[in-house]
Tab-separated table of C-alpha atoms and ligand atoms in Angstrom:
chain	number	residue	atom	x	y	z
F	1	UNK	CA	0.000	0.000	0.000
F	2	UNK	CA	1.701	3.077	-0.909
F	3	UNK	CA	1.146	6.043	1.897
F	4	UNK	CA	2.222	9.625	1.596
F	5	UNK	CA	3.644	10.648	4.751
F	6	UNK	CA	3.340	14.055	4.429
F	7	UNK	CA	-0.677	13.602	4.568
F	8	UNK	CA	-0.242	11.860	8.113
F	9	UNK	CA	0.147	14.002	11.194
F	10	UNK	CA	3.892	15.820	10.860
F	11	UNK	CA	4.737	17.818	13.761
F	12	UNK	CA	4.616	21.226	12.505
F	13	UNK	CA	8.665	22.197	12.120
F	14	UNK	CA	10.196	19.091	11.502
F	15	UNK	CA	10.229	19.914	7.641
F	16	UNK	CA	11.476	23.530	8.386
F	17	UNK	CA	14.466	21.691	10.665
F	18	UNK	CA	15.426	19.711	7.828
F	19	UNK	CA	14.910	22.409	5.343
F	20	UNK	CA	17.515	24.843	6.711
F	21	UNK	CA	20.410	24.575	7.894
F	22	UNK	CA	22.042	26.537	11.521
F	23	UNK	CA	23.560	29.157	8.940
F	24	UNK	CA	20.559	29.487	7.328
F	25	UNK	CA	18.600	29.790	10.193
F	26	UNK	CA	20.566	32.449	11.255
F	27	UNK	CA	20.760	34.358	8.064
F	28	UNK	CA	17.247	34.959	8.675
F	29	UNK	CA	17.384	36.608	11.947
F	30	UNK	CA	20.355	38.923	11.173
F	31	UNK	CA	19.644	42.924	11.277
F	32	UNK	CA	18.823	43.817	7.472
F	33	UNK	CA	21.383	46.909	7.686
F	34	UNK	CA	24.908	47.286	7.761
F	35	UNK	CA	27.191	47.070	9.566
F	36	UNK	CA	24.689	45.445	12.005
F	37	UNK	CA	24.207	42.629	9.878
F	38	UNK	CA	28.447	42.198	9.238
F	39	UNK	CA	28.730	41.917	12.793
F	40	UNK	CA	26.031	39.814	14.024
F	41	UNK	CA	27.371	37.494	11.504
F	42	UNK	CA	31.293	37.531	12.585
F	43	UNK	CA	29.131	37.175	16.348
F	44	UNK	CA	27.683	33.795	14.760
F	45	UNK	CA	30.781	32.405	13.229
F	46	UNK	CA	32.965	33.959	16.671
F	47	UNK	CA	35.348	35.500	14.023
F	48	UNK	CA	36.590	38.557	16.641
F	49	UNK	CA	38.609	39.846	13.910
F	50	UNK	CA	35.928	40.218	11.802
F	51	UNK	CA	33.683	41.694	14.670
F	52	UNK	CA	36.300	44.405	15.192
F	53	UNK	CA	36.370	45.159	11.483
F	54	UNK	CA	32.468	45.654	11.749
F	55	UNK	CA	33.305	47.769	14.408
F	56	UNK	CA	36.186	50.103	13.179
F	57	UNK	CA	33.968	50.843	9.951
F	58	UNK	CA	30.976	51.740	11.978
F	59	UNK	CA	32.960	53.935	14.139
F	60	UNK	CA	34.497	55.667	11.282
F	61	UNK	CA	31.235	57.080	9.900
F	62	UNK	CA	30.673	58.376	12.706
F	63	UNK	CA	28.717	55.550	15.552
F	64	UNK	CA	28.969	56.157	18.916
F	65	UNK	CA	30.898	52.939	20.148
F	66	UNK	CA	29.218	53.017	23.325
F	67	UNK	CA	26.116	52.615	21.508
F	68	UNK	CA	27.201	49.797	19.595
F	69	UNK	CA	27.109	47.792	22.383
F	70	UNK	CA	23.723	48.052	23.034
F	71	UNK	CA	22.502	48.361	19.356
F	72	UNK	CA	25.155	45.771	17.347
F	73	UNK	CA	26.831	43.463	20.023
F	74	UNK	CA	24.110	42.588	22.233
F	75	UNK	CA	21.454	41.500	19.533
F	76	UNK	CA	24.199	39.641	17.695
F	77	UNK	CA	24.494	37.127	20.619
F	78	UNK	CA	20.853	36.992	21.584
F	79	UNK	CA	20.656	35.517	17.878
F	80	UNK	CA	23.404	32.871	19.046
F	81	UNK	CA	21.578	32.544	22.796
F	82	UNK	CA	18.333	32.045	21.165
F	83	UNK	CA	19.463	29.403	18.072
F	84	UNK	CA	21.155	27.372	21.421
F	85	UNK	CA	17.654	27.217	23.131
F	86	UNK	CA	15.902	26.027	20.505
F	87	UNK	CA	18.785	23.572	20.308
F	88	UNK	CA	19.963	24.417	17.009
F	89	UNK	CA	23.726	25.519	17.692
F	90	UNK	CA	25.977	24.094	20.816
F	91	UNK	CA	27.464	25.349	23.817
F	92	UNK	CA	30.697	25.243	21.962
F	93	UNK	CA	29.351	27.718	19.184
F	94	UNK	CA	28.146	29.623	22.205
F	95	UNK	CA	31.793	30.521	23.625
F	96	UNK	CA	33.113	31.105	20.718
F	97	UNK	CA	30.623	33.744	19.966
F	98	UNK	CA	30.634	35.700	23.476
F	99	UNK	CA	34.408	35.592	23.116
F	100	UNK	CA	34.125	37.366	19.754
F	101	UNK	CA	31.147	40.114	21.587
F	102	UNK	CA	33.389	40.356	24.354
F	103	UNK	CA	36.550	41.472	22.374
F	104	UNK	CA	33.995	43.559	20.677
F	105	UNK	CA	32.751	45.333	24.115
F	106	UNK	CA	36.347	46.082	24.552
F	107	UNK	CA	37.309	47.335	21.451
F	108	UNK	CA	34.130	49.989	21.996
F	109	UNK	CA	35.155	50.883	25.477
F	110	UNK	CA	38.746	51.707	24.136
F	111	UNK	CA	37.426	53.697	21.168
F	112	UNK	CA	35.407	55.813	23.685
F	113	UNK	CA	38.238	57.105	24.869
F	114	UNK	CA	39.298	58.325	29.016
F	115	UNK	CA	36.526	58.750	30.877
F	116	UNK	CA	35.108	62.167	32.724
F	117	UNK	CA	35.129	62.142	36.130
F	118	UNK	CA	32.929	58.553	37.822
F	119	UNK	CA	29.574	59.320	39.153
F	120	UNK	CA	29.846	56.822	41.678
F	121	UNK	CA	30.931	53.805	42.628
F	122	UNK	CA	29.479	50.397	41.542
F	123	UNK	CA	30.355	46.438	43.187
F	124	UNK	CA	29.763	43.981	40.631
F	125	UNK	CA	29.531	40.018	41.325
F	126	UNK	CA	28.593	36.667	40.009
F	127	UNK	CA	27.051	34.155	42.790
F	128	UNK	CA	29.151	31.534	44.274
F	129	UNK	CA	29.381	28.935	42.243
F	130	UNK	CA	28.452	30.085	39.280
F	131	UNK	CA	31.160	30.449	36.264
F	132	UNK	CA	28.683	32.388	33.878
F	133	UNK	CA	29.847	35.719	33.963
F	134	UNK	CA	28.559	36.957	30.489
F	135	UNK	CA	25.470	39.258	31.799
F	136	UNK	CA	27.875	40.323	34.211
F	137	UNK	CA	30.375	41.088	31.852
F	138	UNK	CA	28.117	43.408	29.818
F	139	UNK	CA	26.271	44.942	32.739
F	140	UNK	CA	30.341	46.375	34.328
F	141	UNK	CA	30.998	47.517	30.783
F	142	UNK	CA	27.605	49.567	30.208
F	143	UNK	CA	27.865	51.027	33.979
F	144	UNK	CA	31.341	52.013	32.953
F	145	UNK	CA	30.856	53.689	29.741
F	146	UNK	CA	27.793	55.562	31.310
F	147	UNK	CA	30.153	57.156	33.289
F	148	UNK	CA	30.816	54.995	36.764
F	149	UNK	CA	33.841	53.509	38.637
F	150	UNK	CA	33.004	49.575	38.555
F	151	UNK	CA	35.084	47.182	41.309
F	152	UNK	CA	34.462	44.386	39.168
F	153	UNK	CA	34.869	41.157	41.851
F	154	UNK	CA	34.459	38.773	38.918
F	155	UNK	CA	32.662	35.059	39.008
F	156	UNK	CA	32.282	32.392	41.480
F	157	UNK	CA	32.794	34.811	44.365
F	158	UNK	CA	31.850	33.762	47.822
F	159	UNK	CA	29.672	35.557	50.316
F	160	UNK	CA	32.753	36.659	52.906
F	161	UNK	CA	34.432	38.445	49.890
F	162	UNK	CA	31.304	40.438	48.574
F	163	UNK	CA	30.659	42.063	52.063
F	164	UNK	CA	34.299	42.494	52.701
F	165	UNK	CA	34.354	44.442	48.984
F	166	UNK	CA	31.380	46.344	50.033
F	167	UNK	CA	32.757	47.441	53.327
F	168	UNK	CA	35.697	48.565	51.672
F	169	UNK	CA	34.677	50.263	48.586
F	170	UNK	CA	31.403	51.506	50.241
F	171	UNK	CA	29.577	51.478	46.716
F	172	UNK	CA	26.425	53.339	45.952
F	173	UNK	CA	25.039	50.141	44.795
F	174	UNK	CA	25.592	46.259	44.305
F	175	UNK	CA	25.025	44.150	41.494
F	176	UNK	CA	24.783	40.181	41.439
F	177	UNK	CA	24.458	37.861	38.429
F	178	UNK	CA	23.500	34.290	38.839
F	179	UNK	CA	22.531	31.571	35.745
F	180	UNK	CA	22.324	29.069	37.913
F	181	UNK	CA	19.077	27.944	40.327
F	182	UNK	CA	21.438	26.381	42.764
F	183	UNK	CA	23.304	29.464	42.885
F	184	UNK	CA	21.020	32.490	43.687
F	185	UNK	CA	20.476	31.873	47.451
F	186	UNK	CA	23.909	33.394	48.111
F	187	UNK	CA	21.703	36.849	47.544
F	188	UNK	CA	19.760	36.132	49.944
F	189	UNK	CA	22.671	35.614	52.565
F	190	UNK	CA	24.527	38.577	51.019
F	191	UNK	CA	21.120	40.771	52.081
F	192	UNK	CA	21.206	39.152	55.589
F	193	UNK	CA	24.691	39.845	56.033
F	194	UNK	CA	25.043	43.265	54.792
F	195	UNK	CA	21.731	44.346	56.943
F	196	UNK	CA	23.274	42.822	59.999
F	197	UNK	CA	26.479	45.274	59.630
F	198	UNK	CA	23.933	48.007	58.746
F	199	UNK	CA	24.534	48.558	55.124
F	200	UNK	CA	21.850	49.551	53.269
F	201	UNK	CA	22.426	49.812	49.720
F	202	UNK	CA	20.353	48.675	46.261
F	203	UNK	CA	21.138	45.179	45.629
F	204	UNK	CA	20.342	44.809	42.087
F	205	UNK	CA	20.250	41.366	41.038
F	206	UNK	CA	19.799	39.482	37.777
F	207	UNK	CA	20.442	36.468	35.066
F	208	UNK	CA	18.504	33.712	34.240
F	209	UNK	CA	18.257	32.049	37.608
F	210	UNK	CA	16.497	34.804	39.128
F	211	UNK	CA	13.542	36.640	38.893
F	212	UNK	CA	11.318	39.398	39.982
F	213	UNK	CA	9.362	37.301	42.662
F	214	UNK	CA	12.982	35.981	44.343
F	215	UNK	CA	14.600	38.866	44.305
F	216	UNK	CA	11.955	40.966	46.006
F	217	UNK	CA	11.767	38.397	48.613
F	218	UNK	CA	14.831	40.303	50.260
F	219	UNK	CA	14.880	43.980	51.816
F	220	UNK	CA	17.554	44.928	49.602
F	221	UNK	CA	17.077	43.362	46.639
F	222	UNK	CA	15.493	44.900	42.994
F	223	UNK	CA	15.450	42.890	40.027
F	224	UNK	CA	16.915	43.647	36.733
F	225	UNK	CA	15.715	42.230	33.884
F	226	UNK	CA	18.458	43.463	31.383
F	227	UNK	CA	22.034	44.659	31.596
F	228	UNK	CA	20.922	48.397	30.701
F	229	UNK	CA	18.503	48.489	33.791
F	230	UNK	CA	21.866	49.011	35.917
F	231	UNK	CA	22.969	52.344	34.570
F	232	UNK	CA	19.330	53.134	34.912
F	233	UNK	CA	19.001	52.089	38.662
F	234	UNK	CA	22.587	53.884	39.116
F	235	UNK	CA	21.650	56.967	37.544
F	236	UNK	CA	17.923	56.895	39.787
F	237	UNK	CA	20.393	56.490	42.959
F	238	UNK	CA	22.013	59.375	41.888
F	239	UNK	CA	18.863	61.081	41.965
F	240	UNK	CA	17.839	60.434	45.037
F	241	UNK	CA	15.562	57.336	44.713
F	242	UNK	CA	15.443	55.400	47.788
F	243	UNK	CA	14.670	51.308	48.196
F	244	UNK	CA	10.860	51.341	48.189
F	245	UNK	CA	11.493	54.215	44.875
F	246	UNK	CA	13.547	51.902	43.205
F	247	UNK	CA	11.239	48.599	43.559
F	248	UNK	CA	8.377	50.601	42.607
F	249	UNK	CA	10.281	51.896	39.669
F	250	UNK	CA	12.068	48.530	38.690
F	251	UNK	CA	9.306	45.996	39.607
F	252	UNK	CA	6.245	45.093	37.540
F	253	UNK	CA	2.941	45.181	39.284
K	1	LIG	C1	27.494	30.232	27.916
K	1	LIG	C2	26.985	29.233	28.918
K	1	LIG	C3	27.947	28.538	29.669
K	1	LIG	C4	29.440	28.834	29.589
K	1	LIG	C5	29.712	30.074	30.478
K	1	LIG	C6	30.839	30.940	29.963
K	1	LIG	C7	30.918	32.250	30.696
K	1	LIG	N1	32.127	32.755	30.784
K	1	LIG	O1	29.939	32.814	31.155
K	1	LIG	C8	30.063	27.516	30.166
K	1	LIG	C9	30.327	26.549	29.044
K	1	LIG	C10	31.340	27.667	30.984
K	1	LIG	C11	28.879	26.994	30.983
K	1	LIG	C12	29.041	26.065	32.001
K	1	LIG	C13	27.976	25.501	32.684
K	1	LIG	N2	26.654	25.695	32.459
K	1	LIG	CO1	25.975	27.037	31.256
K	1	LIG	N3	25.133	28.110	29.970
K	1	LIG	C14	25.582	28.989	29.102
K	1	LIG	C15	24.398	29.533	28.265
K	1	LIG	C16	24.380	28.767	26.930
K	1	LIG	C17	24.399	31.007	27.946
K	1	LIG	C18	24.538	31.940	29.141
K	1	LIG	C19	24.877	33.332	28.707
K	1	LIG	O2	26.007	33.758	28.805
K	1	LIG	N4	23.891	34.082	28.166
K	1	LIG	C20	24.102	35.405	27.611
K	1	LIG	C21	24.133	36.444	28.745
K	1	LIG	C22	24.322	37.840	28.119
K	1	LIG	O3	22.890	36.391	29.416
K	1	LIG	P1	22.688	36.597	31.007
K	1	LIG	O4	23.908	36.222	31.756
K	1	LIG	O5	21.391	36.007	31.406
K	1	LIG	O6	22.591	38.171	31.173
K	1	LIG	C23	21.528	38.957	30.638
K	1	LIG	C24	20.416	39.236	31.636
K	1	LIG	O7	20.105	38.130	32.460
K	1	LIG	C25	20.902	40.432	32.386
K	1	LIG	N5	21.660	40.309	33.627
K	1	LIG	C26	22.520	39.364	34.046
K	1	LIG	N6	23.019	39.712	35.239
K	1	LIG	C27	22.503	40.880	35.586
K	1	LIG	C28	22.715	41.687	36.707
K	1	LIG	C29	22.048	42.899	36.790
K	1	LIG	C30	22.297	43.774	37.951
K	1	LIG	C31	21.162	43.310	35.760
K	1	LIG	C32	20.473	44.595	35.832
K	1	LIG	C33	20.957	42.487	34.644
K	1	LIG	C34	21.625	41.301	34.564
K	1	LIG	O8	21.721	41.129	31.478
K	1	LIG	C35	22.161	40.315	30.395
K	1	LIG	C36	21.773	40.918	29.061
K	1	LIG	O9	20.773	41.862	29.140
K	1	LIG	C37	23.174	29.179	29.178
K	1	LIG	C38	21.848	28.970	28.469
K	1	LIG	C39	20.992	30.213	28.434
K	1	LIG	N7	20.137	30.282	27.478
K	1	LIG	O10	21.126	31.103	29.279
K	1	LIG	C40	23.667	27.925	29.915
K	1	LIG	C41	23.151	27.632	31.341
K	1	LIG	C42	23.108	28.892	32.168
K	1	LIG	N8	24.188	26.728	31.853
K	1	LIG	C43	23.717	25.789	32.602
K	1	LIG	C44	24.498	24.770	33.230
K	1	LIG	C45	23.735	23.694	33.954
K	1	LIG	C46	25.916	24.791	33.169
K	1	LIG	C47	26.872	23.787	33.802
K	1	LIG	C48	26.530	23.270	35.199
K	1	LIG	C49	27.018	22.637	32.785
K	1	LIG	C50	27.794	21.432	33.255
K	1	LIG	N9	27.050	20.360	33.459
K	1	LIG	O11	28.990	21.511	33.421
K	1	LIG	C51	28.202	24.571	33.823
K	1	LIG	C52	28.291	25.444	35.098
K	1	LIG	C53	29.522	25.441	35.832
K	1	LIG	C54	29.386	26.405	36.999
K	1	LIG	N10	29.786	25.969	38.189
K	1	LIG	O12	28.924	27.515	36.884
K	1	LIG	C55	22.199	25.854	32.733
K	1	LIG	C56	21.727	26.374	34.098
K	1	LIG	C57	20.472	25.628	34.548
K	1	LIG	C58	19.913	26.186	35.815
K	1	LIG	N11	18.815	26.924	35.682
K	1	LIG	O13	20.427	26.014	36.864
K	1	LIG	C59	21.824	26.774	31.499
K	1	LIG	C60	20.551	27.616	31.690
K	1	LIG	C61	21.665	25.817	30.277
K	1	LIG	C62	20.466	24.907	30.402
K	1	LIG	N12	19.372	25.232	29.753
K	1	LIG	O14	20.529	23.901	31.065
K	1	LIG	N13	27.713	27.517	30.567
């Protein structure tokens, strides 16, 4: 008996997974102009060079590298983030692309130039035991280039060392990043701990692990959604915006 298969009950992409390849798959979701498009391709393939080439161009006629960052780099990899949820590219693929963003982020920084002045002063952290220090990575580098001193204490740092940096640097704010669901209770502990020695300061905390519920669970803490809500949070501070100011203006109701 001859049977068509495509007349029996196909789940609805398995001819579109066949039908295209990553590449292709990509193609599609690439910005339409340039040098947006360049670069979130040399993101895709992790060519750095390539990325910095993208760069330097844009630059030339005139973008604002800080800008870039936002605009270019950071939809380049969500292209790469998103392709690895679905499950179409690998965590391999994946490191090779922040690398080349990263290098990127860096080149902008530089090509801003020296810096006015800081604002204020920012502690930046990823939970203990957590390695992924991407979001992190981003959210130092746009607090920086909107104008603030960032003690940057890395990944994987543990509780002690996060109060000890905040009783030393006395920040105007704290930021912590954790990807991880076994990781994010060291927020919690890093709230307890800096209320017991009387430090009251934002504690603005983010990445995938977390979210708006968690976070608000603790006096201190205000969620942030995306990397650009910290300058935003910093520059409310520096307006005068107090806790319950900031949770009202950073949390959804
Ligand atoms: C890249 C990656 C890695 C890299 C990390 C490299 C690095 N230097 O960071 C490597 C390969 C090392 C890695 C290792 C592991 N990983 Co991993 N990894 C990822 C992956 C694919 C992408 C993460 C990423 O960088 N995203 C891009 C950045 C830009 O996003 P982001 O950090 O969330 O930040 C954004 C926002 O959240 C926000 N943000 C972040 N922080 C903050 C802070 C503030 C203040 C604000 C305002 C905003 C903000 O701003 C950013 C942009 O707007 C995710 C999958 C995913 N889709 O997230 C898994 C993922 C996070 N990994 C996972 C796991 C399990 C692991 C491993 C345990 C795997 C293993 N078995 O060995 C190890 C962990 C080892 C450890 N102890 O930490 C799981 C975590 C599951 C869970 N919920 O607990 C995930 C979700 C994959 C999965 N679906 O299972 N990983």
């Amino acid at each position: 008996m001859d049977i068509d298969p495509t007349k029996i009950l196909v789940r609805y992409n398995v001819q579109k997974e066949k039908a295209q390849t990553p590449d292709q798959m990509a193609a599609e979701m690439f910005p339409k102009d340039e040098p947006a498009k360049s670069i979130a391709k040399a993101i895709f393939e992790g060519e750095e060079d390539d990325v910095i080439e993208g760069l330097e161009k844009a630059i030339e006629k005139g973008a604002n590298p800080i800008k870039l960052i936002d605009d270019v780099l950071m939809p380049g990899m969500k292209i790469v983030t998103d392709l690895y949820d679905q499950g179409v590219v690998f965590l391999p693929n994946v490191m090779m692309s922040a690398d080349a963003m990263l290098e990127g982020i860096e080149f902008c920084k530089e090509s801003a130039g020296s810096a006015p002045k800081p604002k204020g002063k920012v502690v930046c952290h990823v939970a203990e035991g957590d390695v992924h220090d991407i979001g992190k990575t981003i959210v130092a580098a746009l607090l920086r280039s909107a104008g603030y001193e960032v003690v940057d204490l890395g990944r994987d740092v543990p509780v002690d060392e996060v109060i000890a940096a905040v009783k030393k640097e006395s920040p105007m704010m704290l930021t912590g990043t954790a990807l991880m669901t076994t990781t994010m209770y060291a927020f919690k502990e890093i709230n307890d701990r800096l209320l017991e020695a009387g430090i009251k300061i934002p504690f603005q905390c983010g990445g995938g692990a977390v979210n708006q519920d968690f976070v608000a669970s603790y006096q201190l803490g205000i969620y942030g959604e995306e990397a650009a809500d910290a300058p935003k949070m910093a520059n409310a501070i520096l307006a005068g915006k107090g806790l319950a100011q900031l949770k009202d203006m950073f949390h959804k109701h």
